[in-house]
Short mmCIF file of C-alpha atoms in Angstrom, two decimals:
data_model
loop_
_atom_site.label_atom_id
_atom_site.label_comp_id
_atom_site.label_asym_id
_atom_site.label_seq_id
_atom_site.Cartn_x
_atom_site.Cartn_y
_atom_site.Cartn_z
CA MET A 1 52.09 200.40 316.04
CA LYS A 2 50.34 201.68 313.55
CA ARG A 3 51.20 204.83 311.41
CA ARG A 4 47.87 206.50 312.46
CA GLN A 5 48.40 205.70 316.03
CA PHE A 6 51.76 207.10 316.32
CA PHE A 7 51.34 210.41 314.76
CA SER A 8 48.12 210.61 317.01
CA HIS A 9 50.03 210.42 320.05
CA THR A 10 50.51 213.29 322.42
CA ALA A 11 53.08 213.98 324.72
CA VAL A 12 51.69 215.89 327.17
CA GLY A 13 48.50 216.04 329.23
CA ALA A 14 46.82 218.18 331.62
CA ALA A 15 47.30 217.97 334.92
CA SER A 16 44.63 217.60 337.57
CA ALA A 17 44.23 219.34 340.95
CA ALA A 18 44.66 215.39 342.75
CA THR A 19 48.11 215.01 340.65
CA LEU A 20 49.44 218.84 341.76
CA ALA A 21 48.98 218.07 345.19
CA ALA A 22 50.82 214.50 344.71
CA CYS A 23 53.47 216.61 343.62
CA GLY A 24 54.61 217.87 347.21
CA SER A 25 53.17 220.31 349.64
CA ALA A 26 51.72 223.41 349.07
CA THR A 27 49.54 225.62 350.95
CA ASP A 28 47.18 226.65 347.71
CA THR A 29 47.79 225.50 344.29
CA GLY A 30 44.94 227.42 342.10
CA GLY A 31 43.99 230.93 341.51
CA ALA A 32 45.97 234.20 341.42
CA GLY A 33 48.79 234.50 343.22
CA ALA A 34 48.86 230.88 344.53
CA THR A 35 52.04 229.72 346.16
CA LEU A 36 53.39 227.12 343.66
CA PRO A 37 53.97 223.65 345.40
CA THR A 38 57.15 221.82 346.49
CA VAL A 39 58.57 219.22 344.42
CA ARG A 40 61.68 217.00 344.94
CA TRP A 41 62.66 214.63 342.31
CA LYS A 42 65.54 212.55 341.62
CA MET A 43 67.67 212.31 338.62
CA ALA A 44 69.39 208.96 337.52
CA THR A 45 71.79 209.89 334.84
CA SER A 46 74.53 207.64 332.37
CA TRP A 47 77.39 209.52 333.35
CA PRO A 48 80.06 209.24 336.15
CA THR A 49 80.21 212.36 338.03
CA SER A 50 84.18 212.87 336.97
CA LEU A 51 83.13 213.81 333.65
CA ASP A 52 82.53 217.53 334.49
CA THR A 53 81.27 218.48 331.18
CA ILE A 54 78.51 215.83 330.28
CA PHE A 55 77.30 215.03 333.76
CA GLY A 56 77.57 219.01 333.91
CA GLY A 57 74.63 218.70 331.63
CA ALA A 58 72.29 216.88 334.23
CA GLN A 59 73.88 219.68 336.56
CA THR A 60 73.11 222.39 335.18
CA VAL A 61 69.31 221.46 334.71
CA CYS A 62 69.16 220.76 338.40
CA ASP A 63 70.54 223.91 339.04
CA ARG A 64 68.41 226.05 336.75
CA VAL A 65 65.68 224.42 337.52
CA ALA A 66 66.08 224.97 341.84
CA GLN A 67 67.37 228.65 341.04
CA MET A 68 64.31 230.04 338.67
CA THR A 69 61.61 228.06 341.20
CA ASP A 70 63.60 229.69 344.26
CA GLY A 71 64.14 226.17 345.50
CA ARG A 72 60.43 224.84 345.45
CA PHE A 73 61.49 222.42 342.42
CA THR A 74 64.80 220.80 343.27
CA ILE A 75 65.96 217.50 341.22
CA THR A 76 68.93 215.74 342.50
CA PRO A 77 71.24 214.11 340.11
CA TYR A 78 72.86 210.67 340.82
CA ALA A 79 75.88 209.00 338.91
CA ALA A 80 75.86 206.29 336.62
CA GLY A 81 75.48 202.62 339.17
CA GLU A 82 74.50 204.75 342.33
CA VAL A 83 70.46 204.41 341.16
CA VAL A 84 70.65 202.37 338.03
CA PRO A 85 73.15 201.18 335.55
CA ALA A 86 73.99 203.53 333.02
CA THR A 87 72.15 201.84 330.28
CA GLU A 88 69.11 201.17 332.38
CA VAL A 89 67.92 205.26 332.43
CA LEU A 90 65.32 204.71 330.57
CA ASP A 91 63.55 201.59 332.35
CA ALA A 92 64.16 203.77 335.79
CA VAL A 93 62.12 206.69 334.25
CA GLN A 94 59.69 204.33 332.48
CA GLY A 95 58.69 202.77 336.04
CA ALA A 96 58.81 205.81 337.93
CA THR A 97 61.82 204.44 339.89
CA VAL A 98 63.23 207.84 339.67
CA GLU A 99 61.09 211.22 338.21
CA VAL A 100 63.72 212.15 335.54
CA GLY A 101 66.79 210.76 333.82
CA HIS A 102 69.73 212.10 331.43
CA THR A 103 70.95 209.84 328.62
CA ALA A 104 71.60 209.17 325.42
CA SER A 105 68.94 207.91 323.41
CA TYR A 106 70.44 205.59 321.10
CA TYR A 107 71.38 203.28 324.46
CA TYR A 108 67.81 202.10 323.52
CA ILE A 109 67.31 201.41 320.14
CA GLY A 110 66.88 197.88 321.30
CA LYS A 111 63.29 199.16 322.52
CA ASN A 112 62.85 201.21 319.34
CA PRO A 113 65.39 201.91 316.77
CA ALA A 114 64.19 205.02 315.53
CA LEU A 115 65.36 206.09 319.06
CA ALA A 116 68.99 206.91 317.35
CA PHE A 117 67.67 210.12 315.87
CA ALA A 118 67.04 211.61 319.14
CA THR A 119 70.65 211.42 319.57
CA SER A 120 72.87 211.26 316.38
CA ILE A 121 72.91 209.10 312.88
CA PRO A 122 75.84 207.90 311.31
CA PHE A 123 77.12 210.76 308.61
CA GLY A 124 74.28 212.54 309.57
CA LEU A 125 73.70 215.96 311.28
CA ASN A 126 76.33 218.20 312.90
CA ALA A 127 75.75 219.93 316.56
CA GLN A 128 73.62 222.96 314.85
CA GLN A 129 71.66 221.02 311.85
CA GLN A 130 70.52 218.51 314.75
CA ASN A 131 69.20 221.49 316.63
CA ALA A 132 67.35 222.97 313.85
CA TRP A 133 65.70 219.88 313.30
CA LEU A 134 65.22 219.29 316.87
CA TYR A 135 63.49 222.76 317.40
CA HIS A 136 62.27 223.58 314.36
CA GLY A 137 62.36 220.98 312.19
CA GLY A 138 59.72 218.46 313.50
CA GLY A 139 62.42 216.29 315.32
CA LEU A 140 61.47 217.04 318.73
CA GLU A 141 57.93 216.45 318.53
CA ALA A 142 58.61 213.04 316.45
CA MET A 143 60.71 211.74 319.51
CA GLN A 144 58.18 212.77 322.07
CA ARG A 145 55.42 210.63 320.07
CA ILE A 146 57.70 207.53 320.27
CA TYR A 147 58.73 208.19 323.86
CA ALA A 148 55.13 208.19 324.64
CA ASP A 149 54.67 204.29 324.44
CA PHE A 150 57.31 204.41 326.90
CA ASN A 151 55.43 206.81 329.61
CA VAL A 152 58.16 209.41 329.04
CA ILE A 153 58.44 212.84 327.58
CA SER A 154 62.03 213.77 326.52
CA PHE A 155 63.93 217.30 325.74
CA PRO A 156 67.43 217.69 324.55
CA ALA A 157 69.78 218.97 327.14
CA GLY A 158 73.34 218.76 326.00
CA ASN A 159 75.23 217.96 322.87
CA THR A 160 78.90 217.07 322.40
CA GLY A 161 79.60 218.64 318.81
CA THR A 162 80.96 216.00 316.32
CA GLN A 163 82.95 213.43 318.35
CA MET A 164 86.26 211.66 317.90
CA GLY A 165 86.79 208.27 316.04
CA GLY A 166 88.27 206.69 318.69
CA TRP A 167 91.64 204.82 320.29
CA PHE A 168 92.96 201.97 318.50
CA LYS A 169 95.57 199.46 320.07
CA ARG A 170 96.84 199.29 316.60
CA GLU A 171 97.07 201.20 313.27
CA ILE A 172 93.59 200.88 311.08
CA LYS A 173 94.47 201.72 307.71
CA THR A 174 92.01 199.21 305.12
CA THR A 175 88.34 198.23 306.30
CA SER A 176 90.34 194.59 306.55
CA ASP A 177 91.88 195.99 309.65
CA LEU A 178 88.78 196.31 311.50
CA ASN A 179 88.13 192.66 310.82
CA GLY A 180 87.66 191.11 314.01
CA LEU A 181 88.71 194.02 316.84
CA LYS A 182 86.48 194.50 319.84
CA MET A 183 85.31 197.80 319.78
CA ARG A 184 83.37 199.85 322.44
CA ILE A 185 80.95 201.79 320.68
CA PRO A 186 76.99 201.90 320.84
CA GLY A 187 74.09 203.05 318.87
CA LEU A 188 73.72 202.91 315.07
CA GLY A 189 77.71 203.30 314.53
CA GLY A 190 77.91 199.90 316.56
CA LYS A 191 75.54 198.53 313.86
CA VAL A 192 77.29 199.73 310.89
CA MET A 193 81.01 198.70 312.62
CA ASN A 194 79.74 194.88 312.78
CA ARG A 195 79.15 195.20 309.13
CA LEU A 196 82.33 196.09 308.95
CA GLY A 197 83.48 193.50 310.92
CA VAL A 198 83.86 194.61 314.04
CA ASN A 199 82.67 193.14 317.15
CA ALA A 200 80.62 196.16 318.82
CA GLN A 201 79.90 196.44 322.36
CA VAL A 202 78.52 198.68 324.66
CA ILE A 203 80.30 199.62 328.07
CA PRO A 204 79.29 202.47 330.27
CA GLY A 205 82.25 205.60 330.36
CA GLY A 206 83.31 204.92 333.45
CA GLU A 207 84.12 201.30 332.50
CA ILE A 208 85.98 201.91 329.46
CA PHE A 209 89.80 202.39 330.33
CA LEU A 210 89.81 199.00 332.16
CA ALA A 211 88.29 197.06 329.25
CA LEU A 212 90.89 198.81 327.18
CA GLU A 213 93.66 198.12 329.30
CA ARG A 214 93.06 195.04 330.13
CA GLY A 215 92.43 193.86 326.60
CA ALA A 216 89.06 192.95 326.99
CA ILE A 217 88.47 195.24 323.74
CA ASP A 218 91.18 196.49 320.90
CA ALA A 219 89.74 199.53 320.50
CA ALA A 220 86.77 202.58 322.27
CA GLU A 221 85.14 205.66 321.67
CA TRP A 222 83.57 207.85 323.55
CA VAL A 223 83.10 211.77 323.16
CA GLY A 224 86.26 213.54 322.53
CA PRO A 225 89.64 215.18 323.97
CA TYR A 226 88.51 216.47 327.13
CA ASP A 227 86.70 213.32 328.23
CA ASP A 228 88.93 211.30 326.76
CA GLU A 229 91.79 212.44 328.61
CA LYS A 230 89.96 212.35 331.98
CA LEU A 231 89.12 209.00 331.48
CA GLY A 232 92.87 207.96 330.66
CA LEU A 233 92.15 206.48 327.50
CA HIS A 234 95.61 207.58 325.68
CA LYS A 235 97.26 205.41 328.73
CA ALA A 236 95.75 202.25 326.98
CA ALA A 237 95.89 202.94 323.32
CA LYS A 238 97.89 205.20 321.27
CA PHE A 239 96.28 205.79 318.11
CA TYR A 240 93.46 208.36 317.97
CA TYR A 241 91.33 208.45 314.98
CA TYR A 242 89.14 211.21 313.82
CA PRO A 243 86.21 211.97 312.63
CA GLY A 244 83.73 210.11 314.62
CA TRP A 245 81.76 209.69 311.84
CA TRP A 246 79.00 207.56 313.60
CA GLU A 247 78.14 210.76 315.90
CA PRO A 248 78.35 214.23 313.87
CA GLY A 249 76.55 215.92 316.47
CA ALA A 250 75.51 213.82 319.30
CA THR A 251 72.26 214.91 321.24
CA LEU A 252 71.81 213.98 325.12
CA ASP A 253 68.09 213.86 326.37
CA VAL A 254 66.23 214.54 329.59
CA LEU A 255 63.36 211.52 330.22
CA ILE A 256 60.79 212.63 332.14
CA ASN A 257 57.96 210.24 333.97
CA LEU A 258 55.11 211.12 331.59
CA GLY A 259 52.85 210.73 334.86
CA LYS A 260 55.06 212.75 337.22
CA TRP A 261 55.53 215.51 334.31
CA ASN A 262 51.43 216.00 333.47
CA GLY A 263 51.62 216.65 337.43
CA LEU A 264 53.69 219.62 337.39
CA PRO A 265 52.34 223.32 337.60
CA THR A 266 52.75 224.60 333.85
CA GLU A 267 55.29 227.10 335.49
CA TYR A 268 57.27 224.48 336.81
CA GLN A 269 57.16 222.58 333.03
CA GLU A 270 57.84 225.77 331.12
CA VAL A 271 61.05 226.16 333.91
CA PHE A 272 62.24 222.37 333.56
CA LYS A 273 62.07 223.18 329.30
CA THR A 274 63.97 226.62 329.69
CA ALA A 275 66.85 224.65 331.80
CA ALA A 276 67.00 221.81 329.66
CA LYS A 277 67.61 224.05 326.45
CA GLU A 278 70.49 226.03 328.38
CA ALA A 279 72.10 222.77 329.05
CA ASN A 280 71.92 221.52 325.59
CA LEU A 281 73.65 225.04 324.30
CA ASN A 282 76.08 225.06 327.29
CA MET A 283 77.45 222.02 326.71
CA LEU A 284 78.37 222.12 323.49
CA ALA A 285 80.32 225.28 324.09
CA GLN A 286 82.16 223.87 326.91
CA TYR A 287 83.29 220.95 324.45
CA ASP A 288 84.12 223.36 321.73
CA ALA A 289 86.01 225.55 324.16
CA ARG A 290 88.07 222.27 325.75
CA ASN A 291 88.43 220.06 323.34
CA GLY A 292 91.33 221.69 321.22
CA ALA A 293 93.67 222.42 324.35
CA ALA A 294 93.24 218.91 325.44
CA LEU A 295 93.92 217.37 322.12
CA LYS A 296 97.16 219.26 322.23
CA ARG A 297 98.21 217.99 325.49
CA LEU A 298 97.25 214.35 324.24
CA VAL A 299 99.53 215.06 321.03
CA ASP A 300 101.91 216.41 323.33
CA GLU A 301 101.76 213.17 325.27
CA GLY A 302 102.74 210.82 322.47
CA VAL A 303 99.37 210.53 320.97
CA THR A 304 99.25 209.50 317.06
CA LEU A 305 96.50 211.54 315.79
CA THR A 306 95.61 210.36 312.24
CA PRO A 307 92.56 210.49 310.24
CA TYR A 308 90.12 207.36 308.99
CA SER A 309 91.57 206.49 305.97
CA GLN A 310 88.95 207.34 302.80
CA GLU A 311 88.48 203.30 301.89
CA ILE A 312 87.22 202.98 305.44
CA LEU A 313 84.87 206.30 305.51
CA ALA A 314 83.61 205.12 302.25
CA ALA A 315 82.57 201.94 303.41
CA ALA A 316 81.28 203.28 306.63
CA GLN A 317 79.01 205.65 304.57
CA LYS A 318 78.14 202.78 302.36
CA ALA A 319 77.15 200.55 305.18
CA SER A 320 75.27 203.24 307.36
CA ILE A 321 72.90 203.89 304.40
CA GLU A 322 72.31 200.35 303.97
CA LEU A 323 71.51 200.13 307.12
CA LEU A 324 68.85 203.21 307.31
CA GLU A 325 66.89 202.08 304.49
CA GLU A 326 66.67 198.34 305.44
CA ASN A 327 65.27 199.45 308.97
CA ALA A 328 63.04 201.96 307.15
CA ASN A 329 61.81 199.00 305.14
CA GLU A 330 61.53 196.73 308.38
CA ASP A 331 59.80 199.25 310.47
CA GLY A 332 57.00 201.85 310.04
CA ILE A 333 57.84 204.24 312.89
CA PHE A 334 61.33 204.33 311.88
CA LYS A 335 60.37 205.41 308.20
CA GLU A 336 58.10 207.64 308.95
CA VAL A 337 60.94 209.53 311.00
CA TYR A 338 63.85 208.79 308.76
CA GLU A 339 61.98 210.30 305.55
CA GLN A 340 60.84 213.40 307.36
CA TRP A 341 64.79 213.41 308.88
CA LYS A 342 65.96 213.09 305.36
CA GLY A 343 64.28 215.63 303.85
CA PHE A 344 65.41 218.09 306.59
CA ARG A 345 69.31 216.83 306.14
CA ASP A 346 69.23 217.15 302.12
CA GLU A 347 67.96 220.71 302.62
CA ILE A 348 69.69 221.96 304.95
CA TYR A 349 73.18 220.40 303.75
CA GLN A 350 72.42 222.67 301.06
CA TRP A 351 72.19 226.11 302.55
CA ASN A 352 75.45 224.81 304.73
CA ARG A 353 77.35 224.16 301.54
CA THR A 354 76.80 227.81 300.48
CA ASN A 355 77.04 229.52 303.97
CA GLU A 356 78.98 227.53 306.64
CA LEU A 357 81.10 225.41 304.24
CA SER A 358 82.28 227.82 302.03
CA PHE A 359 83.49 230.17 304.73
CA ALA A 360 85.18 227.04 306.76
CA ASN A 361 86.89 225.89 303.68
CA PHE A 362 87.91 229.77 303.29
CA VAL A 363 89.22 230.23 306.63
CA THR A 364 90.96 226.98 307.59
CA THR A 365 92.79 226.89 304.61
CA PRO A 366 96.49 227.87 305.22
CA THR A 367 97.75 230.91 303.48
CA GLN A 368 101.05 230.68 301.49
#
């Protein structure tokens, strides 16, 4: 797509009376005091229902939409594999197999590498910074312009916070220890790991444990202690590394078929956006509230908790910067988003050094 075309895309169109009628039954769809239509949608997700926090983001959207429309607009969420496989949610929404999906946009970087920015960039923005960029720094508009090419509109609907660095069957001390490892890790983080000698693989969350236990992979990352404990990853590998430098603030998205979105009444669109924002903020709060206790339980069970070495972090950061610059040189859309994102990142880093980091360094340093 040419630059001019990219920035001229409009993600949301006007709804006509005909498309409103197609949404569902209604006794009246126009005028003051009109009865809003009945709408019944399906939502495909990339998550198993057993992971109540991440699947809970999808459930929050569905519950709040129904509650705020008095049951006129309902969405039924389905676990990964019930309608489509975990990493095919975008295709299902684009083709209107379902009206809406809940997923991680970086699963689809093969379709457009700039979709990685919607989720997380290695050594990029933490959750608070990511939300600032999406909601007030032009990020969401940029992502919606990209998704318009897929007949989709997107909204943030969950954030995991800074993730953990994964489970390994053996210690990883130097970059040479990574060479030849088979690891479950998606997105640009996976591409960076490839450059460090890892054979990166994308495996749905519900399949990670068996792959790790049976030796199909040597290492895996998912989210953090709460989810990782539920998946039983500590029973298949004992070395737990941190931080998850590839996902410092991973956003999850709801994707809506653009034709279906344009067919909604404005009231329902506003309800949906409000529900998505609630899910986005609530998921982060839940993970922050639950991960600490889960990590303690894992350590008490004999898990070896250890940071990545400075050598590995430095090599990964260098490879990340090289990858981003190469993508920018090869893809015009990626370059436009990257340059805008990078400018925002530099500004908010400077601000957070002054306020957040200075405070955090003081209060988390043990007193004598």
